[in-house]
PDB file of C-alpha atoms in Angstrom:
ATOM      1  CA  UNK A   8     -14.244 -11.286  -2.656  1.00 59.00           C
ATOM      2  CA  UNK A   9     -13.121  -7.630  -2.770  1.00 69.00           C
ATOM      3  CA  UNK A  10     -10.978  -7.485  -6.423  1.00 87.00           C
ATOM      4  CA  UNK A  11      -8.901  -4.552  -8.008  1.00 93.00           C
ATOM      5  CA  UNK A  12      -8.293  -5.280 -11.553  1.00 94.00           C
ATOM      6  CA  UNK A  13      -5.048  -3.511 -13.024  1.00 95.00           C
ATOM      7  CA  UNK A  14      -3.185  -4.386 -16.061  1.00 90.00           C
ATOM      8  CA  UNK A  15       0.268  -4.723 -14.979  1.00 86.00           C
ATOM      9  CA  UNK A  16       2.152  -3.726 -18.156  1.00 87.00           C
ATOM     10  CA  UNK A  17       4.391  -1.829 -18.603  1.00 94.00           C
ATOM     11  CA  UNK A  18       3.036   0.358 -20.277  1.00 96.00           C
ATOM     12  CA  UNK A  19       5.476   2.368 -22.327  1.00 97.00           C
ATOM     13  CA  UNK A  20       4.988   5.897 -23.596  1.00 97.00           C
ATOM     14  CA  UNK A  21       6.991   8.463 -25.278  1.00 97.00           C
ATOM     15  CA  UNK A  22       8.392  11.590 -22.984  1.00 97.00           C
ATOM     16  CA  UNK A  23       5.441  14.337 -22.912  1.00 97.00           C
ATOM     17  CA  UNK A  24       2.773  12.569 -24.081  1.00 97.00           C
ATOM     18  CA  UNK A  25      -0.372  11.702 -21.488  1.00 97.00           C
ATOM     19  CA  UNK A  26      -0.382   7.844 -19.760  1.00 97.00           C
ATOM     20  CA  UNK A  27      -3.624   6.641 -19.062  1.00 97.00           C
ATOM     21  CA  UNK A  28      -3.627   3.838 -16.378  1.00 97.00           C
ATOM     22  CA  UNK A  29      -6.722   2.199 -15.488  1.00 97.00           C
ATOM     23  CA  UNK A  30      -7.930   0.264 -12.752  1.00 97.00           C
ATOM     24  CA  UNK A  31     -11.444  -1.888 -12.393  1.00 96.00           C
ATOM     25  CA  UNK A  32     -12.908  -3.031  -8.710  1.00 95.00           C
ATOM     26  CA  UNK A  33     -15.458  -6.042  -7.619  1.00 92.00           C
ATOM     27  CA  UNK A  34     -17.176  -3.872  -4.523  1.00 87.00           C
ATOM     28  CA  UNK A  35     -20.142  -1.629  -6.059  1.00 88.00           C
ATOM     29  CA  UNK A  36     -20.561   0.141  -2.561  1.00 85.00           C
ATOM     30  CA  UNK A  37     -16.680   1.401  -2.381  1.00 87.00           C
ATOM     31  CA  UNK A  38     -16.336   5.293  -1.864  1.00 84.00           C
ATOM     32  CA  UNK A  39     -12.891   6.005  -1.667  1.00 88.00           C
ATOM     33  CA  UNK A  40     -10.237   5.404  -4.144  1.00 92.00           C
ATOM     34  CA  UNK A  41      -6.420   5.569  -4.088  1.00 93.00           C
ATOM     35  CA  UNK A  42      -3.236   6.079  -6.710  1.00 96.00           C
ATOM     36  CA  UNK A  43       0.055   5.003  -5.193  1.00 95.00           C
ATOM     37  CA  UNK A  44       3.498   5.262  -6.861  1.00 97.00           C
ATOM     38  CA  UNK A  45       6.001   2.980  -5.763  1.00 96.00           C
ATOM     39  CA  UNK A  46       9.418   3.380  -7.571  1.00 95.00           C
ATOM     40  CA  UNK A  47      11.453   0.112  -7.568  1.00 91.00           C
ATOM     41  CA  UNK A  48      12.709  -1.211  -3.956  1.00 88.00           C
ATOM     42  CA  UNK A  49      11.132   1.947  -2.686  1.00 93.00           C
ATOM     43  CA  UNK A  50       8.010   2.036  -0.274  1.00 95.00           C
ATOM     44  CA  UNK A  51       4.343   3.779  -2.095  1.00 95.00           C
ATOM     45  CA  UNK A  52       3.933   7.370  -1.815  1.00 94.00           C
ATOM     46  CA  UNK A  53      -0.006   8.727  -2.117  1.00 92.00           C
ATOM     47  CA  UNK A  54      -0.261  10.610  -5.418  1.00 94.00           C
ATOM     48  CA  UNK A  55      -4.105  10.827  -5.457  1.00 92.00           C
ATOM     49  CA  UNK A  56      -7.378   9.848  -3.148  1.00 92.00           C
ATOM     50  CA  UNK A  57     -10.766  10.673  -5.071  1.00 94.00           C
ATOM     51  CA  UNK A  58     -14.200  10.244  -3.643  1.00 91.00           C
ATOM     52  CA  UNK A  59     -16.905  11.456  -5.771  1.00 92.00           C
ATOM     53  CA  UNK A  60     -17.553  10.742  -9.595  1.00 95.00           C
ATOM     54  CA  UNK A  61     -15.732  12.749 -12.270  1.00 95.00           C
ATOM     55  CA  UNK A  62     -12.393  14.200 -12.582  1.00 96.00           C
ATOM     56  CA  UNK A  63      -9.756  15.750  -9.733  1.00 96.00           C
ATOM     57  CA  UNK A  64      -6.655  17.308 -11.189  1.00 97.00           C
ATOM     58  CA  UNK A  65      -3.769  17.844  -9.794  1.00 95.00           C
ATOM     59  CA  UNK A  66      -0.758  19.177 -11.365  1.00 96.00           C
ATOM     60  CA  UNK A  67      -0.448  17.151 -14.035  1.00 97.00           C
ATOM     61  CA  UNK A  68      -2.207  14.516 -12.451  1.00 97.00           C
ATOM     62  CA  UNK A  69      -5.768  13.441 -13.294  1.00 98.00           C
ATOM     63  CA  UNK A  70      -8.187  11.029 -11.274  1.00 97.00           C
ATOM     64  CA  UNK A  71     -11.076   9.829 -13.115  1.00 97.00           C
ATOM     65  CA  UNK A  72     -13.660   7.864 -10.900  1.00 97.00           C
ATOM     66  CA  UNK A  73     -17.048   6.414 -12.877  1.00 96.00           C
ATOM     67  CA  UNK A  74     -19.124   4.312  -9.736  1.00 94.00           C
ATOM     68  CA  UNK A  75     -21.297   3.179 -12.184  1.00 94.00           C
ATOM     69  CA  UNK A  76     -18.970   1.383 -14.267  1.00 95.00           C
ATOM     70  CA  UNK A  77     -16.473   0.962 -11.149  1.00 95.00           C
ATOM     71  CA  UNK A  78     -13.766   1.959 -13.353  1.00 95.00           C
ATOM     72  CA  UNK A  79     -10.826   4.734 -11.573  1.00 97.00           C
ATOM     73  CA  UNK A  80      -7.978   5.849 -13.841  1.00 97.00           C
ATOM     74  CA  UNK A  81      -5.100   8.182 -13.517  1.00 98.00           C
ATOM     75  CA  UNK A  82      -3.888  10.401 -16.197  1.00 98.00           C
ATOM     76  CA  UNK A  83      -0.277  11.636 -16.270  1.00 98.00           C
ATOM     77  CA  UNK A  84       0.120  14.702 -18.954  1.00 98.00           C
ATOM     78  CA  UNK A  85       3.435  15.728 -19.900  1.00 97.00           C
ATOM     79  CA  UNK A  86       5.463  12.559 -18.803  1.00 97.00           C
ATOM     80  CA  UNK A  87       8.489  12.367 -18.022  1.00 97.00           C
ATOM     81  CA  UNK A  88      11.552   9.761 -17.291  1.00 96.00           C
ATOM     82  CA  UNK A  89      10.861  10.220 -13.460  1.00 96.00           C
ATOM     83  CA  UNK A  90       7.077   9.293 -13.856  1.00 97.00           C
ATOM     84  CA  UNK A  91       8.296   5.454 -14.391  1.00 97.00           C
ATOM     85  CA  UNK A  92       7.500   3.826 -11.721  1.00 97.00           C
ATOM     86  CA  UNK A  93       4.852   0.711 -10.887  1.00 96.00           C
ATOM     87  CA  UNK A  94       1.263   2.935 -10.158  1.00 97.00           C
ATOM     88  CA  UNK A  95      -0.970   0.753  -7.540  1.00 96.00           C
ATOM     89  CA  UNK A  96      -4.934   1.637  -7.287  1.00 96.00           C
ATOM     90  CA  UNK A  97      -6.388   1.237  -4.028  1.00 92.00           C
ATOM     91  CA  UNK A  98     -10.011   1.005  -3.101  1.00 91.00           C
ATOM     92  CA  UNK A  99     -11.746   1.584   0.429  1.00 86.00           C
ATOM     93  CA  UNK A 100     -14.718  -0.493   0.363  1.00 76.00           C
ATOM     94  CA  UNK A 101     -18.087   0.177   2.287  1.00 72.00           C
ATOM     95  CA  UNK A 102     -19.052  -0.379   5.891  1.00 66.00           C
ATOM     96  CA  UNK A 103     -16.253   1.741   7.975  1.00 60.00           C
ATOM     97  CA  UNK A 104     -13.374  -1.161   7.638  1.00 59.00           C
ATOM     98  CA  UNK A 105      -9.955   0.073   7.404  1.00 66.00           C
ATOM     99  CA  UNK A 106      -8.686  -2.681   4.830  1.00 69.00           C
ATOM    100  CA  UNK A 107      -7.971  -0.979   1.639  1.00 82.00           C
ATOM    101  CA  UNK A 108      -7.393  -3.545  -1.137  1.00 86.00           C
ATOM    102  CA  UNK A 109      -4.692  -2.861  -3.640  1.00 91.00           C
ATOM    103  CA  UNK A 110      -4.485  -3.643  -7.523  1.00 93.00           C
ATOM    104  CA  UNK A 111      -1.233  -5.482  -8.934  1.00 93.00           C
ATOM    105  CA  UNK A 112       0.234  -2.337 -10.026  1.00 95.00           C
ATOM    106  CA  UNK A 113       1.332  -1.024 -13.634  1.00 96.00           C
ATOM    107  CA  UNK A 114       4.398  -0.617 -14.653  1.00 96.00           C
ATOM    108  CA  UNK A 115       4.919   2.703 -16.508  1.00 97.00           C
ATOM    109  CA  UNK A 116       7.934   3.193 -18.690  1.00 97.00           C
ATOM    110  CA  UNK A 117       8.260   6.545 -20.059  1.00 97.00           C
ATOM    111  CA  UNK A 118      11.094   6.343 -22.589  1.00 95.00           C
ATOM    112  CA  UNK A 119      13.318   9.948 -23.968  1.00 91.00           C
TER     113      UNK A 119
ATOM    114  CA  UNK B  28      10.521  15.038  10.511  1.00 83.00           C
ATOM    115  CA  UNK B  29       6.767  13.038  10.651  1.00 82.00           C
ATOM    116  CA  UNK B  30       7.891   9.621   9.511  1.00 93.00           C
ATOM    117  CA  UNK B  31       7.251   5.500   9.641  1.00 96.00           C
ATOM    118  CA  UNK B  32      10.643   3.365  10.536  1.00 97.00           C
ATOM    119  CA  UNK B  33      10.914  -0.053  10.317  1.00 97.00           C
ATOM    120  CA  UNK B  34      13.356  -1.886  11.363  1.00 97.00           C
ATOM    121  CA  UNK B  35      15.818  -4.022  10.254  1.00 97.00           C
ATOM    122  CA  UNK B  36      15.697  -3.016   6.523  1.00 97.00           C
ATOM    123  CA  UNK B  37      17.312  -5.716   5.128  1.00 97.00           C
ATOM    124  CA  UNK B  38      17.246  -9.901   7.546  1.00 97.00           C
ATOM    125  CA  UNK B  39      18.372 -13.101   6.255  1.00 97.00           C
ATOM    126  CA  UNK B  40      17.666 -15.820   8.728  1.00 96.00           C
ATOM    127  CA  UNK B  41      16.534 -19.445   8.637  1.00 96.00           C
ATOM    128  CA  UNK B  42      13.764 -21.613   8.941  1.00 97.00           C
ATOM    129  CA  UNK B  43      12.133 -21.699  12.490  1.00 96.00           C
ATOM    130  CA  UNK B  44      14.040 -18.867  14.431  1.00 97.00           C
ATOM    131  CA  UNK B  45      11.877 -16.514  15.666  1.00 97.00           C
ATOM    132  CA  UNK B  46      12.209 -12.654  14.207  1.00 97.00           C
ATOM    133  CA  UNK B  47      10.497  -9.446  14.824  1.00 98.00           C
ATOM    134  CA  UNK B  48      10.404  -6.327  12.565  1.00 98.00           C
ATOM    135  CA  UNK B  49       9.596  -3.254  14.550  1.00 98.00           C
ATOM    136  CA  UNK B  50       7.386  -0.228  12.852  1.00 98.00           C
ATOM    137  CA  UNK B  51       7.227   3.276  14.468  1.00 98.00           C
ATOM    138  CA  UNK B  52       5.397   6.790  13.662  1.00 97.00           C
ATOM    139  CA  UNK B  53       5.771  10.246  15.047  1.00 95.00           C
ATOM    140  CA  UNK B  54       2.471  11.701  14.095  1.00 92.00           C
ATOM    141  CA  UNK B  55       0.545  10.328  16.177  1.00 92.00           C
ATOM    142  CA  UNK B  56      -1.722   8.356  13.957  1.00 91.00           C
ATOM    143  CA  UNK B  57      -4.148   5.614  14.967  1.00 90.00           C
ATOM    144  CA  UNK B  58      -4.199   3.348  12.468  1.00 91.00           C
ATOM    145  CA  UNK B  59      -1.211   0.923  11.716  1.00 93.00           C
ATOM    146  CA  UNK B  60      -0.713  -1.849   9.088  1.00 93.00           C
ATOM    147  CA  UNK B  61       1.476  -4.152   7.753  1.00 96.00           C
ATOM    148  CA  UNK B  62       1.296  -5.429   4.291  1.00 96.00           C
ATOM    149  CA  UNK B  63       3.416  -7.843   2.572  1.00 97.00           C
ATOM    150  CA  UNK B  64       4.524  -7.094  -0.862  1.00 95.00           C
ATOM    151  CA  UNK B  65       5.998  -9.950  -3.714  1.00 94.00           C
ATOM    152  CA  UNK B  66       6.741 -10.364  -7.331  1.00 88.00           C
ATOM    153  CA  UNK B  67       2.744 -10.474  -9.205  1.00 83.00           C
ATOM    154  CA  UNK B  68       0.850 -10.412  -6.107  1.00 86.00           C
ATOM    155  CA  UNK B  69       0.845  -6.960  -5.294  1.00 86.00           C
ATOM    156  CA  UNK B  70       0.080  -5.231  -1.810  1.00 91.00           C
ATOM    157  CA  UNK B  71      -1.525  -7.690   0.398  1.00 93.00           C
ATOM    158  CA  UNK B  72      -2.574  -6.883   4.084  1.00 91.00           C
ATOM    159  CA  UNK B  73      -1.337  -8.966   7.098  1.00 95.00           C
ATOM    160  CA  UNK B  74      -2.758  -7.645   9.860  1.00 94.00           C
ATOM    161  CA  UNK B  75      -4.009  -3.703  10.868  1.00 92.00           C
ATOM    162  CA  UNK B  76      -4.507  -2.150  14.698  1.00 93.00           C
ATOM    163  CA  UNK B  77      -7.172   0.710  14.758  1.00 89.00           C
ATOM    164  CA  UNK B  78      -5.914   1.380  18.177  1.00 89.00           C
ATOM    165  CA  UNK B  79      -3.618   0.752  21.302  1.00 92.00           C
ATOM    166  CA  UNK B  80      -4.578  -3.020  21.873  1.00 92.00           C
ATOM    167  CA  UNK B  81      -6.811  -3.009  19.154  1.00 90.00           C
ATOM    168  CA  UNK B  82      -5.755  -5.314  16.369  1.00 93.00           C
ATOM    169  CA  UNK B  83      -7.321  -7.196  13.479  1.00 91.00           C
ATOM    170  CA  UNK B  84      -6.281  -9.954  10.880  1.00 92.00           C
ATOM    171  CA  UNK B  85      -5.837  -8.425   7.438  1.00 89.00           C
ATOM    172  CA  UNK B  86      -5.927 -10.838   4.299  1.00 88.00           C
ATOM    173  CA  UNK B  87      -2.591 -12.989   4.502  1.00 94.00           C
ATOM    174  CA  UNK B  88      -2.464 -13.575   8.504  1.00 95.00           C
ATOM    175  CA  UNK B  89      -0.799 -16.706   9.190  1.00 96.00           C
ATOM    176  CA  UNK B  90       2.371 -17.276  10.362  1.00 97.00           C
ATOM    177  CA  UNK B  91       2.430 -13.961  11.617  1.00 98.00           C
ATOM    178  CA  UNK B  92       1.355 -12.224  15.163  1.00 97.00           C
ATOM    179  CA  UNK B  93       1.085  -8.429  16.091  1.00 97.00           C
ATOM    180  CA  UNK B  94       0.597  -6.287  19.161  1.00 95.00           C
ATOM    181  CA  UNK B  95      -0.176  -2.536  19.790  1.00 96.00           C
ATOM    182  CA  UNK B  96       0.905  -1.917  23.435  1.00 96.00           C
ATOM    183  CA  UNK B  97       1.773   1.809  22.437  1.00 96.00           C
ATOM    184  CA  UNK B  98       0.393   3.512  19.681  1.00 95.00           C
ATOM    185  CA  UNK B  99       3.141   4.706  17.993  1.00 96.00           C
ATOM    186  CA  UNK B 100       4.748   1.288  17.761  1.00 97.00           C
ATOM    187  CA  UNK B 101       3.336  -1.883  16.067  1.00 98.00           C
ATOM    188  CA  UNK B 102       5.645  -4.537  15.630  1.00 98.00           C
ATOM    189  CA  UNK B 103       5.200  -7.666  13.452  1.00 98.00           C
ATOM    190  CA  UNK B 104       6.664 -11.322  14.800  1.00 98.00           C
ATOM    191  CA  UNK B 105       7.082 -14.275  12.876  1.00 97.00           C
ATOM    192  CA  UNK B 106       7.167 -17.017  15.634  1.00 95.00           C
ATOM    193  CA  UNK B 107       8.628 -19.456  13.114  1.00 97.00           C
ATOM    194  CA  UNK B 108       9.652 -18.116   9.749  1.00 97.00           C
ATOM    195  CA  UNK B 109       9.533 -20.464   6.619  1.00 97.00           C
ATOM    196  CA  UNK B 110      10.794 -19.621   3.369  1.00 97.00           C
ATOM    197  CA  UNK B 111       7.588 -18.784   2.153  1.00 96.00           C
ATOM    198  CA  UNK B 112       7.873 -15.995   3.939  1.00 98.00           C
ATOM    199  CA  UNK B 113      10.187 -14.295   2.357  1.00 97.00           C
ATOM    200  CA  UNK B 114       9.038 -11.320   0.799  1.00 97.00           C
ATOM    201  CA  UNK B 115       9.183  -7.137   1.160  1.00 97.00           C
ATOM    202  CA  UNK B 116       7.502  -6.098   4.036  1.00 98.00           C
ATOM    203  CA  UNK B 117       5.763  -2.334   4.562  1.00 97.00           C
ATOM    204  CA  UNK B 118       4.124  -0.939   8.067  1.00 97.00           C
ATOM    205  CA  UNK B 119       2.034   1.705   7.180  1.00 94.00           C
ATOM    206  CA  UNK B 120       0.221   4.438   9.092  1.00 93.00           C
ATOM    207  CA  UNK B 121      -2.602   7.235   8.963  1.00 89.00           C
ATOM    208  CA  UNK B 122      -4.839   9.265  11.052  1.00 84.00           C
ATOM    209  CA  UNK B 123      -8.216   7.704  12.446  1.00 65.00           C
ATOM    210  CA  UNK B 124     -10.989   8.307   9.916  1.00 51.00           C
ATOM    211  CA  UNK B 125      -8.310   9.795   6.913  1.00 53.00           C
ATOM    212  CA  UNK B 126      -7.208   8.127   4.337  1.00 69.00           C
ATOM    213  CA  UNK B 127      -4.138   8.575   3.134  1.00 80.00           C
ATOM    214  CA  UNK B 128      -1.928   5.738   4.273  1.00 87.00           C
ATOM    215  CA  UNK B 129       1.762   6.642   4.994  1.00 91.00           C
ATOM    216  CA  UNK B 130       4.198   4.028   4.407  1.00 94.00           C
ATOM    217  CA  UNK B 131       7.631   2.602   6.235  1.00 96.00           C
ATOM    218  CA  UNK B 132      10.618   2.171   3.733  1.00 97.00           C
ATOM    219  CA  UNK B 133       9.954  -1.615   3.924  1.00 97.00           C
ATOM    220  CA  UNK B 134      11.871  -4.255   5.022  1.00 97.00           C
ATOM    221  CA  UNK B 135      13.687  -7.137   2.850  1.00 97.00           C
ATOM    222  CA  UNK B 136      13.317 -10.385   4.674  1.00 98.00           C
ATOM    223  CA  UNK B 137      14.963 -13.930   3.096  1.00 98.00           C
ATOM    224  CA  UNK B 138      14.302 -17.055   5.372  1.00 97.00           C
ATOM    225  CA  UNK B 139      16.556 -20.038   3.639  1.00 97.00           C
TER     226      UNK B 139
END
């Protein structure tokens, strides 16, 4: 059973500081990993895709992929009001099949 | 503009009467979803199409059916809708072998 583990929140952070959300999988053998943002009543948008271990930055966007400890997480520096929104992790496993599997989402408040 | 539409975006209807949501992309993409989305559960996949009469069941299948006569349409039918079926529904796209998913603006669906 393929299983992305997110804690759903919210998490709540002050404007300008850095949100850490994290994200755990089941399937050792996955290679490609996904952060979606999904504002409320709103469809995902991609934020980031990362496929080797360490860090990809991206504005003020971080991945963070460790395969060993099958841990992803997505750093936000500098928050702000329009980064709240519910962040879903999304993980490609092995073997060519299309399904990605999708974590519960956290909820990110970021508060003035 | 490259896009996904679904349509309707918003259906009330009632036990038993057969319904169709219709999902279409301009960029030509290969790959076509549909997830269903509801309250703690997260993203879960109904069914996916890798290609023009090439379809496959995703994780929550039943009660639903799919077809992919074209490729840039890939309409979802619920034969006979219960209300357990209510939910937010998403058809998402992307490119044969890329990742990056791109997703409808969902549809609202209540079956009393």
């Amino acid at each position: 059973q393929k299983e992305v583990e997110q804690n759903s929140g919210p998490l709540s952070v002050p404007e300008g500081a850095i949100a850490s959300l994290n994200c755990t999988y089941s399937d050792r053998g996955s290679q490609s990993f996904f952060w979606y943002r999904q504002y409320s009543g709103k469809s995902p948008e991609l934020i980031m895709s990362i496929y080797s271990n360490g860090d990809k930055e991206d504005g003020r966007f971080t991945a963070q992929l460790n395969k060993a400890s099958q841990y992803v997480s997505l750093l936000i520096r500098d928050s702000q009001p329009s980064d709240s929104a519910t962040y879903l992790c999304a993980v490609r496993p092995p073997g060519g099949s299309y399904i990605p599997t999708f974590g519960r989402g956290t909820s990110l408040i970021v508060h003035p | 503009e490259a896009q996904v539409t679904q349509n309707p975006r918003y259906l009330i209807t009632v036990t038993g009467k057969k319904l169709t949501v219709t999902c279409s992309q301009n960029m030509n993409h290969e790959y076509m979803s549909w997830y269903r989305q509801d309250p703690g559960l997260g993203l879960r996949q109904i069914y996916y199409s890798m290609n023009v009469e090439v379809t496959d069941k995703g994780d929550v299948p039943e009660g639903y059916k799919v077809s992919r006569k074209e490729k840039r349409n890939f309409p979802l039918i619920l034969e006979s809708p219960s209300p357990n079926q209510t939910s937010l529904y998403f058809c998402a796209s992307s490119f044969s072998g890329q990742e990056t998913q791109y997703f409808g603006p969902g549809t609202r669906l209540l079956v009393l």
